[in-house]
Amino acid sequence: METFLIKALQLILSLSILVVVHEFGHFIFARMFKIRVEKFYLFFDPWFALFRYKPKKSHTEYGIGWLPLGGYVKISGMIDESMDKEQMAQPAQPWEFRSKPAWQRLLVMVAGVLFNLLLAFFIYSMVLFTWNDTYLPLKNVTQGMEFSQAARNAGFQDGDILLRADDKELERFGVRTLLDVADATTVTVLRNGQEVELDIPERLMQNLLTDKEGFANYRVPAVVYEAMEGSAAQKAGLMRGDSIVGVNGVATPLFGDLRTALDRNRNSQVTLDYYRSGSLHTTVIQVDSAGTLGFYAMGAPQVYKTVTLTYGFFESFPAGMKMGIQTLKDYIAQFKYVFTKEGASSLGGFGAIGNLFPAQWNWQAFWMMTAFLSVILAFMNILPIPALDGGHVMFLIYEVVVRRKPNEKFMEYAQIAGMILLLGLVLYANGMDVVRAIFN
C-alpha cells in the first residue's frame, strides 16, 4: 500500500506540474495578444470545483477541479472542450480569440507544446547540473547481457556484450540502444572473446512487444549491498561486498544462478560459498519461504565501472536541450509501433505511467520522469487530432493557406469527434491496465 501511495503521489505531482505549465503557455500568449481567458483550471470541474478564486478587476477565474484528467484554460471566443455554443452564437468581440489574426491564434495554440518542451529542456539541464550524467558503458559489462526469449530467438545469447548496430557503436543501454538494434540489419556482439555478427529479423520489435519480457538485462554477480535487519543474511554475518559464488557446492557465478538455486531450496538450510576480500568463506544459512536470504544485491552500476560526465551551470543548458531533443526523437521513433497489433496491446494508462516512478521517493528519478512525460505531453498534444492543440493548429494552417476560416459548425462537430476519440483512447489504455492487473 505504501508503494502504491508513493507512486500515486509522484504521478499526481508530476502531471500537475506539466498541466499547469502547459496551460500557462496558452494563458500567457493569450494575454500577450489581449485575448480574455475566462478560466484557468488544474483538473476538470464538471458540476463543481474543489477550489475557485477570481481576483477583482480580472476576467479570469482560477481553480482546481475534482476530476484529475488534466486541466484547461477557457479562452473567450474559441471552440474548445467547453463547447460554449451560446458565446459562439454572439457577435465576435475584439477581445475574443476568433477576432485575432491567424498568426496570433496559431502562437496561442502552440504555446502549450512549446512550454512543455522548454520545461523538459530546463529540467534535464538542472538534473545534469545537480547530479551529473553517470552511465555504464556497455563494453564495461564484462558478464554481458541476459536476453529475453524473443531476443534469443533472434540469435542473441546470454553473455553477449553489445558492441555495434550496423556501424553505430552501442555506448549505453536504454531505449536508444533498443531502437538502434531493432532498426539495424546486423548487430555485432562480443561472444567468448570474439566478435560475432548477427542478422536482425525485420519484426524484432514486434516480437519483443508480443513477448512482453523486454529485450535484455545486465548480467551481474551476486554481490551483497546490504543485509536486511533481522534477516538470515544478517544472522549469517554477510557484509557489503561479499560475492556469493556457490550454494550446496553448486557454482552460482551470477545473481540469476543464485536466485534459481535458492528457489529450489525454499524453507531449507543451505551451505553458502562467498568471497570476502579475496578469501573464500563458507556458512550455513536458512532460505525463507520466498526463496530469499534477506539482502539487497548490488546492481550493475555498483558492480561495473561507470563513467561520469560533469556539467557546469551554463554547460548544462545545451546538454539538457540535446537530451530533450534526443528523448523526443526516440519517442517519435517508438510511436510508429502503436499502430501495430503488438504495440496497441502494450498501451497503458495512468497505472502504467505511475509504475514508471520508483517505489521510494527519489528526486533525481522524479525529475527525470517528469521531463520525459513533458516531452510526451508536448508530442501528443501537437498531433493533428481535433480537441488537441494540434487539431486547432491544423485548422489554423488551413485558414492561412486558403485564406478562409473553416465553417464553425464543422469545427464544432470535429471537436466533438476528437473528444470522443480521445475519451475512447483513455478508456482503452486504462482498461488495458485493469486487464493486466487482473490477469498478471
Coordinates of C-alpha atoms in Angstrom, one line a residue:
M1 CA 0.0 0.0 0.0
E2 CA 2.9 2.4 0.9
T3 CA 4.5 1.7 -2.5
F4 CA 1.2 2.5 -4.3
L5 CA 0.7 5.8 -2.4
I6 CA 4.3 6.9 -3.1
K7 CA 3.9 6.2 -6.8
A8 CA 0.5 7.8 -7.0
L9 CA 1.7 10.9 -5.2
Q10 CA 4.6 11.2 -7.7
L11 CA 2.3 10.8 -10.6
I12 CA -0.2 13.4 -9.4
L13 CA 2.5 15.9 -8.6
S14 CA 4.3 15.4 -11.9
L15 CA 1.1 15.6 -14.0
S16 CA 0.0 18.7 -12.0
I17 CA 3.3 20.5 -12.8
L18 CA 3.0 19.6 -16.5
V19 CA -0.6 20.6 -16.8
V20 CA -0.1 24.0 -15.1
V21 CA 3.0 24.8 -17.3
H22 CA 1.2 23.7 -20.5
E23 CA -1.9 25.7 -19.8
F24 CA 0.2 28.7 -18.6
G25 CA 1.7 28.7 -22.1
H26 CA -1.7 29.2 -23.6
F27 CA -2.6 31.7 -20.9
I28 CA 0.4 34.0 -21.2
F29 CA 0.3 34.1 -25.0
A30 CA -3.4 34.8 -25.0
R31 CA -2.9 37.7 -22.6
M32 CA 0.0 39.0 -24.7
F33 CA -2.4 39.4 -27.6
K34 CA -5.1 40.9 -25.3
I35 CA -7.4 37.8 -25.5
R36 CA -9.6 37.2 -22.5
V37 CA -9.0 34.0 -20.5
E38 CA -12.2 33.1 -18.6
K39 CA -10.9 30.1 -16.7
F40 CA -7.5 28.6 -15.7
Y41 CA -8.1 25.2 -14.0
L42 CA -5.9 22.4 -12.8
F43 CA -8.0 19.3 -13.3
F44 CA -11.6 19.4 -14.8
D45 CA -14.6 20.7 -12.9
P46 CA -17.8 19.3 -14.3
W47 CA -20.7 20.3 -11.9
F48 CA -18.4 21.6 -9.1
A49 CA -14.8 22.6 -8.2
L50 CA -12.7 21.9 -5.2
F51 CA -11.3 25.5 -5.2
R52 CA -12.0 28.6 -7.2
Y53 CA -10.8 32.2 -7.0
K54 CA -11.5 35.2 -9.2
P55 CA -9.4 38.3 -8.4
K56 CA -11.0 41.7 -8.5
K57 CA -10.8 43.5 -11.9
S58 CA -9.8 40.2 -13.5
H59 CA -11.7 38.3 -16.2
T60 CA -10.0 35.0 -15.2
E61 CA -11.3 32.5 -12.6
Y62 CA -8.6 30.3 -11.2
G63 CA -9.5 26.9 -9.7
I64 CA -8.8 23.2 -9.0
G65 CA -11.3 20.7 -10.3
W66 CA -12.2 17.3 -8.9
L67 CA -11.6 15.2 -12.0
P68 CA -7.8 14.6 -12.3
L69 CA -7.6 14.1 -16.0
G70 CA -5.6 17.2 -16.9
G71 CA -6.6 20.8 -16.9
Y72 CA -7.6 23.6 -19.2
V73 CA -7.8 27.4 -19.9
K74 CA -11.1 28.6 -21.3
I75 CA -10.3 31.3 -23.9
S76 CA -13.0 33.7 -24.9
G77 CA -14.4 33.1 -28.4
M78 CA -12.8 29.8 -29.1
I79 CA -14.4 26.4 -29.9
D80 CA -12.8 24.1 -27.3
E81 CA -13.8 21.3 -24.9
S82 CA -16.2 23.6 -23.1
M83 CA -18.4 23.6 -26.2
D84 CA -19.8 27.0 -25.2
K85 CA -22.2 27.4 -28.2
E86 CA -24.0 30.3 -26.5
Q87 CA -20.9 32.5 -26.6
M88 CA -20.1 31.5 -30.2
A89 CA -23.6 32.5 -31.3
Q90 CA -23.0 36.1 -30.2
P91 CA -21.3 38.7 -32.4
A92 CA -17.5 38.5 -32.2
Q93 CA -15.8 40.9 -29.7
P94 CA -12.4 42.4 -30.1
W95 CA -11.0 40.6 -27.0
E96 CA -12.0 37.2 -28.3
F97 CA -9.8 34.5 -29.8
R98 CA -11.8 34.4 -33.1
S99 CA -11.3 38.1 -33.7
K100 CA -7.5 37.9 -33.7
P101 CA -5.3 37.4 -36.7
A102 CA -4.5 33.8 -37.6
W103 CA -0.8 34.1 -36.7
Q104 CA -1.7 35.2 -33.2
R105 CA -4.2 32.4 -32.7
L106 CA -1.5 30.0 -34.1
L107 CA 1.0 31.1 -31.5
V108 CA -1.6 30.8 -28.7
M109 CA -2.3 27.2 -29.7
V110 CA 1.4 26.1 -30.0
A111 CA 2.4 27.8 -26.8
G112 CA 1.4 24.9 -24.6
V113 CA 3.5 22.5 -26.5
L114 CA 6.4 25.0 -26.6
F115 CA 6.3 25.5 -22.8
N116 CA 6.3 21.7 -22.2
L117 CA 9.4 21.3 -24.4
L118 CA 11.1 24.3 -22.6
L119 CA 10.2 22.7 -19.3
A120 CA 11.7 19.4 -20.3
F121 CA 14.9 21.1 -21.5
F122 CA 15.2 23.1 -18.2
I123 CA 14.6 20.0 -16.0
Y124 CA 17.1 17.9 -18.0
S125 CA 19.6 20.8 -17.7
M126 CA 19.2 21.1 -13.9
V127 CA 19.4 17.3 -13.4
L128 CA 22.7 17.3 -15.3
F129 CA 24.0 20.2 -13.3
T130 CA 22.9 18.8 -9.9
W131 CA 23.5 15.1 -10.3
N132 CA 25.8 14.9 -13.4
D133 CA 25.4 12.2 -16.0
T134 CA 26.6 8.8 -14.7
Y135 CA 26.2 5.9 -17.1
L136 CA 27.5 2.4 -17.6
P137 CA 29.3 1.8 -20.9
L138 CA 28.1 -1.5 -22.5
K139 CA 31.7 -2.5 -23.1
N140 CA 32.3 -2.4 -19.3
V141 CA 29.6 -5.0 -18.7
T142 CA 32.1 -7.9 -18.7
Q143 CA 29.5 -10.6 -17.9
G144 CA 27.4 -9.4 -20.9
M145 CA 23.6 -9.3 -21.0
E146 CA 20.8 -11.7 -20.2
F147 CA 18.3 -11.7 -23.1
S148 CA 14.6 -12.4 -23.3
Q149 CA 13.3 -15.3 -25.3
A150 CA 12.3 -13.2 -28.3
A151 CA 15.9 -11.8 -28.3
R152 CA 17.4 -15.3 -28.1
N153 CA 15.2 -16.3 -31.0
A154 CA 16.8 -13.5 -33.0
G155 CA 20.2 -15.0 -32.3
F156 CA 21.4 -13.3 -29.1
Q157 CA 22.9 -15.5 -26.4
D158 CA 23.2 -14.8 -22.7
G159 CA 26.6 -13.3 -22.0
D160 CA 26.8 -11.4 -25.3
I161 CA 28.3 -7.9 -25.0
L162 CA 26.6 -5.5 -27.3
L163 CA 29.1 -3.6 -29.5
R164 CA 27.6 -2.2 -32.7
A165 CA 24.3 -1.9 -34.6
D166 CA 25.3 -1.8 -38.2
D167 CA 28.3 0.7 -38.0
K168 CA 27.0 2.6 -34.9
E169 CA 28.7 1.9 -31.6
L170 CA 26.3 1.0 -28.8
E171 CA 27.5 3.1 -25.9
R172 CA 24.9 2.8 -23.2
F173 CA 21.9 0.6 -22.6
G174 CA 18.5 2.2 -22.9
V175 CA 15.6 3.0 -25.3
R176 CA 18.0 4.3 -28.0
T177 CA 20.0 1.1 -27.9
L178 CA 16.9 -1.0 -28.4
L179 CA 15.7 1.2 -31.3
D180 CA 19.2 1.0 -32.9
V181 CA 19.2 -2.8 -32.6
A182 CA 15.6 -3.2 -33.9
D183 CA 16.3 -0.9 -36.9
A184 CA 19.7 -2.5 -37.7
T185 CA 20.4 -5.0 -40.4
T186 CA 23.2 -6.6 -38.4
V187 CA 24.4 -6.3 -34.7
T188 CA 27.9 -7.1 -33.6
V189 CA 28.4 -8.7 -30.2
L190 CA 31.4 -9.9 -28.3
R191 CA 30.9 -13.6 -27.6
N192 CA 33.5 -15.7 -25.7
G193 CA 36.2 -13.1 -26.6
Q194 CA 35.3 -13.0 -30.3
E195 CA 33.2 -10.6 -32.4
V196 CA 30.1 -12.2 -33.8
E197 CA 27.8 -10.6 -36.4
L198 CA 24.1 -11.3 -36.0
D199 CA 21.4 -10.8 -38.8
I200 CA 18.5 -9.0 -37.2
P201 CA 14.9 -10.1 -38.3
E202 CA 12.6 -7.3 -39.6
R203 CA 10.0 -7.9 -36.9
L204 CA 12.2 -7.9 -33.9
M205 CA 10.5 -5.1 -32.1
Q206 CA 7.0 -6.6 -32.7
N207 CA 8.3 -9.9 -31.4
L208 CA 9.6 -8.2 -28.3
L209 CA 6.3 -6.4 -27.7
T210 CA 4.5 -9.8 -28.1
D211 CA 6.9 -11.5 -25.7
K212 CA 6.4 -8.7 -23.1
E213 CA 9.7 -9.6 -21.4
G214 CA 11.7 -6.7 -22.9
F215 CA 15.0 -7.1 -24.7
A216 CA 17.7 -7.7 -22.2
N217 CA 19.1 -7.0 -18.7
Y218 CA 22.5 -6.7 -17.3
R219 CA 24.1 -10.0 -16.0
V220 CA 25.7 -9.3 -12.6
P221 CA 27.4 -11.5 -10.0
A222 CA 25.6 -11.9 -6.7
V223 CA 27.3 -9.3 -4.5
V224 CA 25.8 -8.2 -1.2
Y225 CA 24.9 -4.5 -0.9
E226 CA 23.1 -4.6 2.5
A227 CA 21.7 -7.3 4.8
M228 CA 18.2 -6.6 6.0
E229 CA 17.6 -6.1 9.7
G230 CA 16.9 -9.4 11.4
S231 CA 17.3 -11.4 8.2
A232 CA 19.1 -14.8 7.7
A233 CA 21.8 -12.9 5.8
Q234 CA 22.4 -10.6 8.8
K235 CA 22.5 -13.5 11.2
A236 CA 25.0 -15.4 9.0
G237 CA 27.2 -12.3 9.0
L238 CA 27.0 -11.4 5.3
M239 CA 28.5 -8.0 4.7
R240 CA 28.6 -5.4 1.9
G241 CA 30.9 -6.6 -0.9
D242 CA 30.6 -10.3 -0.2
S243 CA 30.4 -12.1 -3.5
I244 CA 28.3 -15.3 -3.4
V245 CA 29.6 -18.0 -5.7
G246 CA 28.0 -21.3 -4.6
V247 CA 25.0 -23.0 -3.0
N248 CA 25.4 -26.6 -1.6
G249 CA 28.6 -26.9 -3.7
V250 CA 26.9 -25.9 -7.0
A251 CA 28.5 -22.8 -8.6
T252 CA 26.4 -19.7 -8.8
P253 CA 28.6 -17.1 -10.6
L254 CA 25.6 -14.8 -11.4
F255 CA 22.7 -13.4 -9.4
G256 CA 20.3 -15.3 -11.7
D257 CA 22.1 -18.6 -10.8
L258 CA 21.8 -17.8 -7.1
R259 CA 18.1 -17.0 -7.4
T260 CA 17.4 -20.3 -9.1
A261 CA 19.4 -22.3 -6.6
L262 CA 17.7 -20.6 -3.6
D263 CA 14.3 -21.2 -5.2
R264 CA 14.9 -24.9 -5.3
N265 CA 15.8 -24.8 -1.6
R266 CA 12.9 -22.9 0.0
N267 CA 12.4 -23.3 3.7
S268 CA 15.8 -25.2 3.9
Q269 CA 19.2 -24.7 5.3
V270 CA 22.0 -24.4 2.6
T271 CA 25.7 -24.1 2.6
L272 CA 26.7 -20.8 1.1
D273 CA 30.1 -20.1 -0.5
Y274 CA 31.2 -16.5 -0.9
Y275 CA 34.4 -14.4 -1.3
R276 CA 35.3 -11.6 1.0
S277 CA 38.4 -9.5 0.3
G278 CA 39.7 -12.3 -2.0
S279 CA 39.3 -15.1 0.5
L280 CA 36.7 -17.9 0.2
H281 CA 34.3 -18.4 3.1
T282 CA 31.5 -20.9 3.8
T283 CA 28.5 -20.5 6.0
V284 CA 25.2 -22.3 6.7
I285 CA 22.2 -20.2 6.2
Q286 CA 18.4 -20.5 6.2
V287 CA 16.4 -19.9 3.0
D288 CA 12.9 -18.4 3.6
S289 CA 9.6 -19.4 2.0
A290 CA 10.1 -16.9 -0.8
G291 CA 13.5 -18.4 -1.8
T292 CA 15.5 -15.4 -0.5
L293 CA 18.2 -14.8 2.2
G294 CA 17.2 -11.2 3.1
F295 CA 19.7 -8.9 1.5
Y296 CA 19.8 -6.2 -1.1
A297 CA 22.1 -7.1 -4.0
M298 CA 24.4 -4.6 -5.9
G299 CA 23.1 -3.6 -9.3
A300 CA 25.1 -3.3 -12.5
P301 CA 26.3 0.3 -11.9
Q302 CA 27.7 -0.7 -8.5
V303 CA 29.4 -3.8 -9.8
Y304 CA 30.9 -2.5 -13.1
K305 CA 32.9 0.6 -13.8
T306 CA 30.7 3.6 -14.7
V307 CA 31.6 6.9 -16.4
T308 CA 30.5 10.3 -15.1
L309 CA 30.1 13.4 -17.2
T310 CA 30.0 16.7 -15.2
Y311 CA 28.5 19.9 -16.3
G312 CA 28.8 23.5 -15.1
F313 CA 25.7 25.7 -14.8
F314 CA 26.0 27.2 -18.3
E315 CA 27.3 24.0 -19.8
S316 CA 24.2 22.1 -18.6
F317 CA 21.7 24.0 -20.8
P318 CA 23.0 22.9 -24.3
A319 CA 23.4 19.4 -22.8
G320 CA 19.9 19.4 -21.4
M321 CA 18.5 20.6 -24.7
K322 CA 20.3 17.9 -26.5
M323 CA 18.9 15.3 -24.1
G324 CA 15.4 16.6 -24.5
I325 CA 15.6 16.6 -28.3
Q326 CA 17.0 13.0 -28.3
T327 CA 14.2 11.9 -26.0
L328 CA 11.7 13.4 -28.4
K329 CA 13.3 11.7 -31.4
D330 CA 13.3 8.4 -29.6
Y331 CA 9.7 8.7 -28.6
I332 CA 8.7 9.6 -32.2
A333 CA 10.6 6.6 -33.4
Q334 CA 8.7 4.3 -31.0
F335 CA 5.4 5.9 -31.8
K336 CA 5.0 4.0 -35.1
Y337 CA 4.7 0.7 -33.2
V338 CA 1.5 2.0 -31.5
F339 CA -0.2 1.3 -34.9
T340 CA 0.7 -2.4 -34.8
K341 CA -1.3 -5.1 -33.1
E342 CA 1.6 -5.8 -30.7
G343 CA 2.0 -2.1 -29.9
A344 CA -1.7 -1.5 -29.3
S345 CA -1.8 -4.4 -26.8
S346 CA 1.1 -2.8 -24.9
L347 CA -0.6 0.6 -24.3
G348 CA -1.2 1.7 -20.8
G349 CA -3.0 4.4 -18.9
F350 CA -2.4 6.1 -15.6
G351 CA -1.5 2.8 -13.9
A352 CA 1.3 2.1 -16.4
I353 CA 2.6 5.7 -16.1
G354 CA 2.5 5.5 -12.3
N355 CA 4.6 2.3 -12.4
L356 CA 7.4 4.2 -14.2
F357 CA 8.1 6.1 -11.0
P358 CA 10.3 4.4 -8.3
A359 CA 8.8 2.7 -5.3
Q360 CA 10.8 5.0 -3.0
W361 CA 10.9 8.8 -3.3
N362 CA 14.0 9.9 -5.3
W363 CA 14.1 13.5 -6.6
Q364 CA 16.5 12.7 -9.4
A365 CA 14.3 9.9 -10.7
F366 CA 11.2 12.1 -10.2
W367 CA 12.5 15.0 -12.2
M368 CA 13.8 12.7 -15.0
M369 CA 10.4 11.1 -15.3
T370 CA 8.7 14.5 -15.2
A371 CA 10.9 15.8 -18.0
F372 CA 10.2 12.6 -20.0
L373 CA 6.4 13.0 -19.5
S374 CA 6.7 16.6 -20.5
V375 CA 8.2 15.6 -23.8
I376 CA 5.4 13.0 -24.4
L377 CA 2.7 15.6 -23.5
A378 CA 4.2 18.1 -26.0
F379 CA 4.3 15.5 -28.8
M380 CA 0.8 14.0 -28.1
N381 CA -0.7 17.5 -28.0
I382 CA 0.7 18.5 -31.3
L383 CA -0.9 15.5 -33.1
P384 CA -3.5 16.8 -35.7
I385 CA -6.5 15.5 -33.8
P386 CA -9.5 17.8 -33.1
A387 CA -9.7 18.6 -29.4
L388 CA -5.9 18.6 -29.1
D389 CA -3.7 21.6 -29.7
G390 CA -2.6 20.0 -33.0
G391 CA -6.1 19.9 -34.2
H392 CA -6.5 23.6 -33.8
V393 CA -3.1 24.2 -35.4
M394 CA -4.2 22.1 -38.4
F395 CA -7.4 24.2 -38.9
L396 CA -5.4 27.4 -38.5
I397 CA -2.8 26.3 -41.1
Y398 CA -5.8 25.5 -43.4
E399 CA -7.1 29.0 -42.8
V400 CA -3.7 30.6 -43.6
V401 CA -3.3 28.6 -46.8
V402 CA -6.9 29.0 -48.3
R403 CA -7.4 32.5 -46.6
R404 CA -10.8 31.3 -45.2
K405 CA -11.9 30.1 -41.8
P406 CA -13.4 26.6 -41.6
N407 CA -17.1 26.5 -41.0
E408 CA -17.9 26.9 -37.3
K409 CA -20.5 24.1 -37.4
F410 CA -17.9 21.8 -38.9
M411 CA -15.4 22.9 -36.2
E412 CA -18.0 22.0 -33.5
Y413 CA -18.5 18.5 -35.0
A414 CA -14.8 18.0 -35.4
Q415 CA -14.3 19.0 -31.7
I416 CA -16.9 16.5 -30.6
A417 CA -15.4 13.7 -32.8
G418 CA -12.0 14.5 -31.4
M419 CA -13.2 14.4 -27.8
I420 CA -15.0 11.0 -28.4
L421 CA -11.8 9.6 -30.0
L422 CA -9.6 10.8 -27.1
L423 CA -12.1 9.5 -24.5
G424 CA -12.1 6.1 -26.2
L425 CA -8.3 6.0 -26.2
V426 CA -8.2 6.9 -22.5
L427 CA -10.7 4.2 -21.7
Y428 CA -8.9 1.7 -23.8
A429 CA -5.4 2.5 -22.3
N430 CA -6.7 2.4 -18.7
G431 CA -8.8 -0.7 -19.4
M432 CA -5.5 -2.4 -20.5
D433 CA -4.1 -1.5 -17.1
V434 CA -7.0 -3.2 -15.4
V435 CA -6.7 -6.3 -17.7
R436 CA -3.0 -6.6 -16.9
A437 CA -3.6 -6.2 -13.2
I438 CA -6.2 -8.9 -13.1
F439 CA -4.5 -11.5 -15.4
N440 CA -0.9 -10.9 -14.4

